């Protein structure tokens, strides 16, 4: 049985270059106007590698994956006092209301217990079930056995409407897409009054990790097959970009189909456009807007580079050479000391709490526009290649990106994904965001770098060995107290490995420079390189990041290269809130009235910069105020601002922030009084704070990267 869905006319895409009123080319998204068909009830059977029957069931606009569990498939766990069985199926997303999982039998239904609420030692009540890490647990009264047959249903979301069409959110991939699953057919009707090229990516995410067989994607035009692509492994997440040239045929019915075992599949960013697209910077018609690349090297301190004061000459030759070719901002600051709030500012031109990121468990609030949305509306093809974890659609950071691929598999994999996206050029100007955790802990150092830099940097042993020693030093109050000397000794070993990873990143980054050079981005477009925060190595008693807002944690590199950019250095303080206004200026996009930043080419002569820790209670979480070379630290709570500065430093004479001037000078109180009204505005979160949609898998991923406790904020 094949489902046929979505027979709709694909019209012009408002806000894209589509619907152009001039003689220029037109691009049309086939997701625009799509809505899943409403059905009373339908089901299709699939084979499951475990032998259990699996059904894809549609009820209204909702879809559920169901599997039946017989009584003999349960086993008793006498320690946890629960019934258990292994189920490897995966759902996708959450329904607008109700639980994302259901467990029922002929006589009734059990109560869902959210895995995110599970804490050590806690047991669900009777008649509750928990599904986590491919294991289903059912709590029944003592002596009661499971029913002869029980059905587990997992919600499988197909996405929702967006400004630019229909948006699908998978575990790895998100973006505008036509969600076509195996044994389904989705039809779109278009007018092809001239030859057109159809660009799209075929995407698959497994519903079962042990799925066997192949997945085949097909496109038919008026019943004739015009495209077929078969992926050999249905059990892996994968994508591939494609182009189909379609002749002028007037009214044309395009049918999108998938064949194979159960999986979450779709046709992403399906766009009709001109056949002749030229190349980046060399279009058949003069481009109206430049190509833009924003590259973010996570956890990268400014002073890693010789340009910004590194004491290790030659550690970053590739980045230092780039700095010589462009503008190097010597005092660039992040808006926070960890990834999520920094990216909120990077994309929105707002300080983190203004965008709704009041803590590590919050997402961008609805209604806040990202620079990607503005560029997409102006006709840009927008794409993001990230290493996942916090740079994820779970936190709303995919907003405005028609293609968002979050997956961590090394810088080489990132490069291939970047090349794949750029090679799928459809003629529109491109905005590409790239993020890498290459230098983030756990610090990885190649054997080549150990040979060439090991002695100079003092790289010894393995990262895991240093972590063990760090835990010994940082024991709790019941054991020996760490001393600053012991901590700094361990921190020095950490930093040696960190700097080794920095050198590896720099060497591997050369391939990105070559790619961007080949595409003409340095001459005909723009490239902006920066980081989201730095890293502490016990300069002020803390190792890693997300802590207090000292220079080592919030000062970042910022390089700008591109058409008309004259090489030079800028000593005026700048912030990540200046990035979105800068990109908008390059793209000739109207700035948002709410932005607090300024284009990097039009910086005001005097202004304060702010940074916010955004972690924990406001009375414990710090903020920084930077006015020229003066810097204050206080707490994020308004009452703390009234009480005065916690610490104050003169960075001109004390760049290492070792001499607290808060009680020695009069200027700290004056600076704080001058900028407290602004700080209060930036501390005020908007209405409608939104908790991030964090499932157990994402929480474990965050914990593995050192972001344990990212479950929400105090508001």
XYZ file of C-alpha atoms in Angstrom:
715
model
C 0.000 0.000 0.000
C 1.418 3.407 -0.972
C 0.172 6.628 0.578
C -0.275 9.574 -1.752
C -0.181 12.935 -0.014
C 0.096 16.670 -0.545
C -1.300 17.343 -4.025
C -0.877 21.119 -3.953
C 0.326 23.887 -6.259
C 3.818 25.169 -5.430
C 3.672 28.932 -5.837
C 6.273 31.680 -5.519
C 8.182 31.740 -2.263
C 7.632 35.067 -0.626
C 10.794 36.589 0.773
C 13.141 34.578 -1.463
C 14.453 35.760 -4.818
C 11.399 33.908 -6.119
C 8.591 36.275 -7.079
C 11.163 38.664 -8.525
C 9.391 41.533 -10.240
C 12.248 42.168 -12.674
C 13.777 40.126 -15.469
C 16.120 38.252 -13.134
C 15.959 34.548 -12.287
C 13.301 33.127 -10.001
C 13.712 30.420 -7.363
C 10.719 28.518 -5.967
C 10.669 26.311 -2.883
C 8.457 23.261 -3.333
C 7.784 23.211 0.410
C 5.877 26.484 0.240
C 2.177 25.823 0.770
C 2.675 22.181 1.704
C 0.610 20.762 4.561
C 0.280 17.093 5.573
C -3.013 15.620 4.489
C -5.563 14.919 7.214
C -6.708 11.271 7.309
C -9.090 9.408 9.596
C -6.818 6.406 10.103
C -4.279 4.603 7.931
C -1.549 2.076 8.630
C 1.245 0.366 6.728
C 3.243 -2.651 7.876
C 7.044 -2.835 7.922
C 9.549 -5.586 8.619
C 11.594 -5.116 11.804
C 15.121 -6.554 12.282
C 14.091 -7.997 15.666
C 11.109 -9.861 14.235
C 8.504 -7.740 15.992
C 5.683 -6.390 13.798
C 5.962 -2.635 13.226
C 3.289 -0.355 11.839
C 3.321 3.264 10.743
C -0.081 4.587 11.815
C -1.570 7.920 10.773
C -4.360 9.500 12.787
C -5.439 12.933 11.568
C -2.207 14.847 10.939
C -0.249 12.796 13.505
C 1.894 9.755 12.769
C 2.874 7.027 15.234
C 5.237 4.071 15.010
C 3.708 1.065 16.757
C 5.176 -2.270 17.763
C 3.532 -5.116 19.690
C 5.226 -6.718 22.708
C 4.129 -10.192 23.764
C 4.087 -11.238 27.428
C 6.967 -13.684 26.891
C 9.175 -10.841 25.596
C 9.207 -9.072 28.976
C 11.771 -9.964 31.659
C 11.627 -9.247 35.383
C 14.269 -6.975 36.949
C 14.246 -7.912 40.618
C 16.536 -5.051 41.642
C 14.559 -2.257 39.994
C 11.310 -4.236 40.464
C 10.181 -3.439 36.927
C 9.369 -5.428 33.806
C 11.784 -4.741 30.957
C 12.227 -5.413 27.251
C 14.575 -4.076 24.593
C 13.084 -1.935 21.833
C 15.424 -0.317 19.325
C 12.838 1.797 17.525
C 13.126 5.590 17.592
C 10.469 8.256 17.463
C 10.911 11.800 16.232
C 9.909 14.962 18.098
C 6.928 15.596 20.345
C 3.226 16.192 19.654
C 1.739 19.612 20.371
C -0.039 18.094 23.351
C 0.263 14.821 25.183
C 3.151 12.418 25.611
C 5.570 11.474 22.811
C 5.186 7.789 23.748
C 2.189 5.634 24.565
C 1.934 2.117 26.012
C -1.463 0.472 25.910
C -3.281 -2.852 25.824
C -6.767 -4.046 25.052
C -8.066 -2.997 28.473
C -6.386 0.344 29.030
C -3.279 2.525 28.829
C -0.252 3.040 31.082
C 1.058 6.440 32.175
C 4.133 7.933 30.491
C 7.102 8.804 32.708
C 9.514 11.369 31.100
C 13.132 10.088 31.053
C 14.391 13.622 31.774
C 12.759 13.391 35.230
C 14.591 10.233 36.165
C 17.070 10.662 39.017
C 19.156 8.001 40.790
C 17.147 6.018 43.298
C 13.745 7.203 42.061
C 11.202 4.641 40.938
C 8.071 5.398 38.883
C 4.707 4.614 40.411
C 2.731 1.532 39.479
C 1.218 1.502 35.969
C 3.870 3.930 34.689
C 6.327 3.180 31.897
C 9.711 4.579 30.951
C 11.394 4.243 27.536
C 15.076 5.223 27.466
C 18.285 4.034 25.792
C 16.401 1.415 23.759
C 14.965 -0.181 26.899
C 11.292 -0.162 27.866
C 10.535 -0.408 31.590
C 7.063 -1.035 32.992
C 6.213 -0.651 36.684
C 3.327 -2.813 37.880
C 2.028 -3.735 41.295
C 3.926 -6.619 42.885
C 2.693 -9.951 41.581
C 1.079 -8.486 38.462
C 2.403 -9.606 35.088
C 2.247 -7.699 31.770
C -0.766 -8.198 29.518
C -0.620 -10.891 26.807
C -0.064 -8.144 24.224
C 1.060 -4.565 24.814
C 1.533 -1.919 22.122
C 4.266 0.713 22.295
C 3.565 3.783 20.143
C 6.263 6.379 19.412
C 5.321 9.765 18.009
C 6.901 10.532 14.627
C 6.677 14.227 13.843
C 6.650 15.484 10.263
C 7.519 19.098 11.093
C 5.559 22.331 10.916
C 4.872 25.424 8.842
C 7.523 28.130 8.629
C 7.855 31.496 6.928
C 9.508 29.857 3.934
C 7.522 26.650 3.626
C 7.406 23.450 5.644
C 10.159 22.812 8.198
C 11.266 19.338 9.274
C 13.340 18.696 12.412
C 15.205 15.418 12.672
C 17.855 14.321 15.128
C 20.696 15.430 12.842
C 19.104 17.292 9.932
C 16.599 20.119 9.951
C 15.376 22.576 7.360
C 12.718 23.230 4.744
C 11.726 19.821 3.400
C 9.081 17.539 1.970
C 8.735 14.718 4.555
C 8.273 11.626 2.387
C 8.722 8.355 4.235
C 9.075 4.835 2.789
C 6.019 3.579 0.911
C 4.724 7.137 0.522
C 4.292 9.383 -2.486
C 3.949 13.159 -2.284
C 2.825 15.162 -5.315
C 3.552 18.812 -6.128
C 2.194 20.603 -9.185
C 4.274 23.335 -10.805
C 4.285 25.408 -13.976
C 7.403 24.803 -16.053
C 7.133 27.449 -18.738
C 10.899 27.325 -19.318
C 13.636 24.787 -18.557
C 14.284 24.616 -14.817
C 16.777 22.940 -12.496
C 15.442 21.207 -9.400
C 17.964 21.148 -6.530
C 17.446 19.126 -3.335
C 19.095 16.834 -0.812
C 17.889 13.317 -0.097
C 18.017 12.746 3.659
C 17.572 9.665 5.813
C 17.631 9.065 9.548
C 16.985 5.504 10.744
C 13.939 4.612 12.801
C 15.819 1.466 13.819
C 19.644 1.517 14.287
C 19.922 -2.062 13.002
C 17.767 -1.487 9.936
C 18.813 -3.597 6.991
C 18.480 -3.070 3.276
C 18.567 -0.023 1.058
C 16.552 3.162 0.698
C 15.611 4.388 -2.767
C 14.501 7.954 -3.508
C 12.557 8.643 -6.706
C 11.143 11.646 -8.530
C 8.651 11.352 -11.370
C 7.505 14.121 -13.722
C 4.012 13.460 -15.087
C 4.474 9.784 -14.275
C 7.896 9.432 -15.950
C 10.850 8.621 -13.703
C 13.417 11.436 -13.875
C 15.475 10.633 -10.781
C 16.504 7.594 -8.766
C 19.045 7.414 -5.957
C 19.668 4.372 -3.777
C 21.540 4.548 -0.503
C 23.038 1.158 0.397
C 22.560 1.326 4.189
C 19.147 2.104 5.661
C 20.608 1.951 9.173
C 22.701 5.139 8.999
C 21.962 8.851 8.923
C 23.022 10.180 5.535
C 22.378 12.812 2.894
C 23.326 13.645 -0.677
C 22.706 16.719 -2.818
C 21.207 16.355 -6.284
C 20.176 18.340 -9.344
C 17.590 17.426 -11.975
C 17.224 19.435 -15.189
C 13.569 19.632 -16.180
C 12.385 20.729 -19.655
C 9.674 23.315 -20.272
C 6.418 21.389 -20.062
C 3.773 23.757 -18.748
C 1.708 22.210 -15.982
C 3.841 19.452 -14.459
C 3.087 16.999 -11.697
C 6.189 16.109 -9.675
C 5.912 12.976 -7.544
C 8.408 12.363 -4.718
C 8.678 8.777 -3.467
C 10.782 6.615 -1.146
C 11.083 2.829 -1.096
C 12.650 0.650 1.585
C 12.450 -0.174 5.308
C 10.996 2.213 7.868
C 13.075 5.404 8.210
C 12.677 9.160 8.551
C 13.317 10.340 5.019
C 12.694 13.462 3.024
C 13.625 15.774 0.172
C 15.319 18.774 1.801
C 15.522 22.285 0.362
C 13.710 21.302 -2.863
C 14.108 24.401 -5.022
C 13.292 25.122 -8.662
C 15.608 27.653 -10.261
C 17.435 28.627 -13.448
C 19.419 26.070 -15.406
C 22.396 28.384 -15.920
C 23.835 29.460 -12.556
C 27.494 30.176 -13.344
C 29.685 30.028 -10.255
C 30.230 31.914 -7.010
C 31.177 35.465 -7.903
C 30.688 34.717 -11.623
C 26.961 34.610 -12.244
C 25.325 34.928 -15.683
C 23.719 38.081 -14.308
C 25.419 40.493 -11.942
C 24.729 39.335 -8.351
C 22.994 41.870 -6.163
C 24.303 40.450 -2.877
C 27.659 38.930 -1.864
C 28.305 35.402 -0.632
C 29.001 35.287 3.122
C 30.779 32.683 5.270
C 30.749 32.822 9.073
C 33.201 30.368 10.631
C 33.129 29.807 14.395
C 35.964 27.862 16.028
C 34.523 26.889 19.391
C 36.550 27.475 22.594
C 39.297 29.364 20.739
C 41.123 31.967 22.854
C 42.292 35.128 21.130
C 45.808 34.723 22.475
C 46.190 31.373 20.726
C 47.171 33.425 17.667
C 50.420 35.292 17.218
C 48.297 38.148 15.878
C 46.700 38.546 19.292
C 49.666 37.953 21.575
C 50.549 34.259 21.599
C 53.885 33.502 23.211
C 54.281 30.423 20.972
C 55.590 31.761 17.681
C 54.379 29.812 14.668
C 51.576 27.975 16.490
C 48.846 29.302 14.148
C 50.529 30.230 10.844
C 47.387 29.788 8.735
C 45.208 32.046 10.879
C 47.995 34.602 11.325
C 48.410 34.756 7.539
C 44.660 35.353 7.204
C 44.877 38.141 9.772
C 47.553 39.819 7.643
C 45.195 39.759 4.647
C 42.178 41.230 6.417
C 40.960 43.214 9.391
C 41.995 41.836 12.781
C 39.973 43.029 15.774
C 42.362 42.987 18.711
C 39.745 43.258 21.457
C 36.764 41.149 20.435
C 34.528 39.898 23.238
C 31.992 37.147 23.510
C 28.690 37.860 25.212
C 29.135 34.827 27.471
C 31.617 32.224 28.628
C 29.913 29.255 26.981
C 28.413 28.215 23.683
C 24.635 28.620 23.800
C 24.257 32.259 24.926
C 27.186 33.302 22.735
C 25.467 31.848 19.668
C 22.186 33.469 20.642
C 23.987 36.824 20.388
C 25.922 35.857 17.269
C 22.703 35.097 15.381
C 20.310 37.711 16.803
C 22.393 40.841 17.511
C 20.994 40.781 21.064
C 22.470 39.984 24.434
C 21.618 36.424 25.529
C 18.865 37.116 28.024
C 17.148 39.467 25.534
C 16.913 36.484 23.179
C 15.499 34.249 25.920
C 18.671 32.320 26.782
C 18.654 32.870 30.535
C 20.347 29.547 31.219
C 21.784 26.452 29.547
C 18.382 24.771 29.208
C 16.605 27.540 27.308
C 16.056 28.061 23.582
C 15.597 31.223 21.542
C 12.173 32.674 22.229
C 9.599 32.798 19.480
C 9.552 36.071 17.595
C 13.278 36.840 17.841
C 14.643 37.076 14.311
C 17.994 35.509 13.463
C 20.349 36.908 10.851
C 19.796 33.695 8.874
C 16.078 34.469 8.668
C 16.767 37.970 7.387
C 19.225 36.734 4.789
C 16.906 33.931 3.707
C 14.140 36.474 3.281
C 16.503 38.567 1.143
C 17.086 35.671 -1.248
C 20.055 33.874 0.279
C 20.531 30.126 0.252
C 21.250 29.546 3.947
C 23.144 26.583 5.366
C 24.732 25.595 8.674
C 27.282 22.834 9.272
C 27.806 22.308 13.015
C 29.286 19.853 15.489
C 25.936 19.560 17.313
C 25.811 19.472 21.152
C 24.724 23.074 21.954
C 24.864 24.345 18.367
C 21.647 22.494 17.700
C 18.089 22.897 16.498
C 17.081 21.781 19.997
C 17.925 25.339 21.143
C 16.334 27.090 18.155
C 19.680 27.856 16.521
C 18.535 26.379 13.196
C 16.135 29.295 12.755
C 16.398 30.679 9.206
C 18.677 27.958 7.854
C 17.124 26.030 4.983
C 19.796 23.372 5.601
C 21.042 22.628 9.141
C 23.338 19.623 9.589
C 24.519 18.942 13.163
C 26.969 16.085 13.476
C 30.362 15.715 15.153
C 32.877 13.563 13.313
C 36.096 15.574 13.053
C 37.178 18.592 11.043
C 37.728 16.461 7.934
C 34.074 15.457 7.965
C 33.072 19.090 8.473
C 35.095 20.045 5.389
C 33.398 17.399 3.252
C 29.961 18.574 4.398
C 30.919 22.172 3.592
C 32.128 21.173 0.127
C 28.964 19.192 -0.492
C 26.775 22.165 0.404
C 28.774 24.595 -1.732
C 28.893 22.239 -4.712
C 25.079 22.105 -4.636
C 25.040 25.760 -5.762
C 21.707 26.784 -7.288
C 22.704 30.331 -8.269
C 21.524 32.226 -5.211
C 23.957 34.109 -2.968
C 24.986 31.839 -0.112
C 25.180 32.373 3.626
C 27.119 29.521 5.184
C 27.716 29.113 8.926
C 30.353 26.598 10.032
C 31.071 25.617 13.640
C 33.757 23.249 14.943
C 34.535 21.783 18.392
C 38.020 20.753 17.220
C 39.827 22.542 20.077
C 37.120 21.912 22.706
C 37.773 19.385 25.460
C 38.556 16.530 25.330
C 41.664 18.039 23.776
C 42.848 15.852 20.898
C 46.448 16.129 19.707
C 47.652 14.397 16.556
C 50.814 12.323 16.534
C 52.289 14.774 14.032
C 51.816 17.678 16.439
C 53.218 15.624 19.319
C 56.371 15.095 17.258
C 56.777 18.682 16.078
C 55.425 20.639 19.057
C 55.383 18.166 21.948
C 58.619 19.337 23.546
C 57.987 23.043 22.985
C 54.488 22.868 24.458
C 55.244 20.255 27.111
C 52.676 17.752 25.796
C 52.906 14.577 27.860
C 50.599 11.642 28.458
C 46.964 11.413 27.486
C 44.031 13.679 28.180
C 42.267 11.036 30.260
C 45.270 10.803 32.595
C 45.175 14.553 33.235
C 41.439 14.370 33.924
C 42.061 11.696 36.564
C 44.701 13.865 38.237
C 42.370 16.859 38.055
C 39.645 14.953 39.885
C 42.146 13.984 42.568
C 43.079 17.652 43.051
C 39.496 18.867 42.979
C 38.084 16.494 45.585
C 35.073 17.551 47.602
C 35.078 19.002 51.110
C 35.269 15.550 52.689
C 38.711 14.961 51.212
C 41.920 16.983 50.692
C 41.322 20.547 49.502
C 42.909 21.518 46.251
C 45.608 24.131 46.379
C 46.042 26.783 43.719
C 49.539 25.481 42.998
C 48.286 21.932 42.433
C 45.449 23.201 40.290
C 47.770 25.317 38.156
C 50.099 22.365 37.686
C 47.241 20.275 36.287
C 45.980 23.276 34.293
C 49.398 23.678 32.644
C 49.212 20.081 31.434
C 45.675 20.654 30.157
C 46.799 23.789 28.332
C 49.666 21.962 26.629
C 47.162 19.535 25.123
C 44.765 22.368 24.318
C 47.475 24.274 22.421
C 48.415 21.103 20.573
C 44.813 20.893 19.405
C 44.954 24.559 18.423
C 47.921 23.844 16.158
C 46.086 20.854 14.659
C 43.052 23.025 14.002
C 45.175 25.664 12.314
C 46.824 23.121 10.025
C 43.491 21.501 9.096
C 41.882 24.915 8.588
C 44.143 25.483 5.569
C 41.818 23.226 3.548
C 38.886 25.518 4.380
C 40.929 28.544 3.330
C 41.687 26.821 0.021
C 38.015 25.980 -0.464
C 36.869 29.534 0.226
C 39.651 30.896 -1.987
C 38.610 28.643 -4.852
C 35.001 29.827 -4.547
C 36.094 33.463 -4.624
C 34.734 34.298 -1.187
C 37.789 36.339 -0.177
C 37.605 38.514 -3.314
C 33.913 38.588 -4.245
C 32.274 37.823 -0.904
C 33.055 37.978 2.798
C 34.515 35.600 5.373
C 34.279 36.299 9.101
C 36.232 34.073 11.506
C 35.619 34.150 15.258
C 34.950 32.039 18.343
C 32.142 31.825 20.880
C 34.317 31.917 24.033
C 37.768 31.109 25.355
C 39.099 28.629 27.891
C 40.425 29.020 31.421
C 43.533 27.319 32.752
C 43.438 28.351 36.427
C 44.426 31.967 35.764
C 41.625 32.795 38.184
C 41.088 29.400 39.764
C 38.902 27.862 37.047
C 39.660 25.331 34.328
C 37.615 25.053 31.120
C 34.777 27.570 30.572
C 31.194 28.638 31.430
C 32.611 30.296 34.539
C 33.334 33.871 35.613
C 33.879 36.382 32.829
C 37.619 36.936 32.906
C 39.575 37.710 29.735
C 40.715 34.135 29.163
C 37.082 33.015 28.929
C 35.466 35.819 26.901
C 38.157 37.397 24.681
C 37.978 35.808 21.218
C 39.604 36.249 17.803
C 37.710 38.121 15.102
C 38.956 38.374 11.518
C 37.170 39.897 8.514
C 38.192 39.313 4.905
C 36.422 40.111 1.661
C 35.727 42.507 -1.140
C 36.919 46.003 -0.359
C 38.331 45.054 3.053
C 41.689 46.742 3.563
C 44.166 44.866 5.808
C 44.679 46.395 9.225
C 44.066 46.165 12.925
C 41.274 47.589 15.055
C 41.937 48.193 18.751
C 38.437 49.370 19.653
C 36.461 46.781 21.668
C 33.876 44.855 19.648
C 31.371 42.149 20.531
C 29.597 39.158 19.032
C 26.439 41.328 19.018
C 28.144 43.269 16.200
C 28.277 40.252 13.884
C 24.600 40.149 12.799
C 24.522 43.902 11.990
C 27.756 43.461 10.022
C 26.370 40.606 7.936
C 23.202 42.581 7.324
C 25.227 45.558 6.097
C 27.197 43.374 3.686
C 23.960 41.901 2.343
C 22.179 45.291 2.124
C 19.520 44.017 4.524
C 17.556 46.414 6.712
C 18.810 46.150 10.320
C 16.478 45.185 13.136
C 15.482 48.056 15.399
C 16.043 45.834 18.436
C 19.705 45.109 17.705
C 22.157 46.367 20.312
C 25.230 45.823 18.140
C 26.649 47.891 15.282
C 28.286 47.028 11.943
C 32.001 46.492 12.475
C 32.696 49.199 9.898
C 30.587 51.780 11.752
C 31.415 51.372 15.410
C 30.304 54.126 17.802
C 33.195 55.998 19.395
C 32.056 55.323 22.952
C 29.872 52.510 24.207
C 29.998 49.808 26.859
C 30.109 46.126 26.061
C 28.485 43.489 28.226
C 28.973 39.790 28.814
C 26.704 37.478 30.805
C 27.477 34.128 32.363
C 23.837 32.974 32.079
C 24.360 29.949 34.292
C 22.566 29.238 37.546
C 20.776 31.772 39.705
C 21.264 35.470 38.812
C 22.628 36.084 42.304
C 25.462 33.633 41.539
C 25.900 34.221 37.814
C 28.269 37.027 36.830
C 28.138 39.849 34.297
C 30.942 41.969 32.885
C 30.893 45.617 31.808
C 33.689 46.753 29.508
C 34.239 50.465 28.927
C 37.382 51.093 26.922
C 40.206 49.571 28.969
C 38.155 49.428 32.156
C 36.294 46.311 33.154
C 33.854 45.539 35.960
C 32.495 42.241 37.226
C 29.218 42.006 39.131
C 26.295 39.611 39.459
C 23.370 39.340 37.054
C 20.824 40.186 39.739
C 19.623 43.848 39.736
C 20.187 44.126 43.506
C 23.851 43.270 42.993
C 24.229 46.194 40.601
C 23.017 48.544 43.310
C 25.582 47.183 45.731
C 28.510 48.033 43.468
C 31.169 46.200 41.481
C 32.332 42.794 42.610
C 35.721 43.363 40.961
C 37.251 46.043 38.730
C 40.345 45.979 36.529
C 42.331 48.403 34.417
C 43.185 46.267 31.380
C 45.653 48.830 30.072
C 48.040 48.210 32.965
C 46.709 44.860 34.191
C 45.648 42.702 31.193
C 45.842 39.584 33.373
C 43.223 40.977 35.812
C 45.334 40.362 38.898
C 44.760 43.659 40.765
C 41.194 44.329 41.906
C 40.529 48.079 41.946
C 36.900 47.978 43.074
C 37.726 49.368 46.533
C 40.873 51.306 45.591
C 39.596 53.661 42.880
C 36.538 55.867 42.412
C 35.979 55.087 38.733
C 34.438 51.587 39.241
C 31.425 53.066 41.029
C 31.110 55.786 38.376
C 31.259 53.336 35.470
C 28.750 51.010 37.101
C 26.353 53.872 37.827
C 26.677 55.124 34.251
C 25.785 51.817 32.618
C 23.484 50.143 35.158
C 20.294 51.295 33.338
C 21.501 49.572 30.148
C 22.562 46.470 32.057
C 19.115 46.235 33.613
C 17.489 46.326 30.169
C 19.763 43.576 28.907
C 19.072 41.465 32.005
C 15.319 41.575 31.477
C 14.215 38.421 29.640
C 11.341 38.617 27.139
C 7.925 37.135 27.641
C 7.375 33.525 26.687
C 10.647 31.926 27.751
C 11.012 28.586 26.016
C 12.669 25.535 27.526
C 14.827 23.644 25.070
C 13.396 20.336 23.867
C 16.063 18.158 25.454
C 15.581 14.425 25.283
C 17.705 11.986 27.249
C 20.072 11.491 24.305
C 20.768 15.226 24.046
C 21.254 15.536 27.821
C 23.832 12.757 27.741
C 25.574 14.446 24.806
C 25.705 17.728 26.732
C 27.002 15.996 29.839
C 29.785 14.306 27.850
C 30.946 17.744 26.664
C 30.982 19.196 30.184
C 27.560 20.856 30.098
C 25.876 18.710 32.730
C 22.872 20.362 34.351
C 21.623 21.960 31.125
C 17.987 21.370 31.982
C 16.603 24.856 32.359
C 17.015 28.132 34.132
C 15.530 29.812 37.132
C 12.800 31.595 35.215
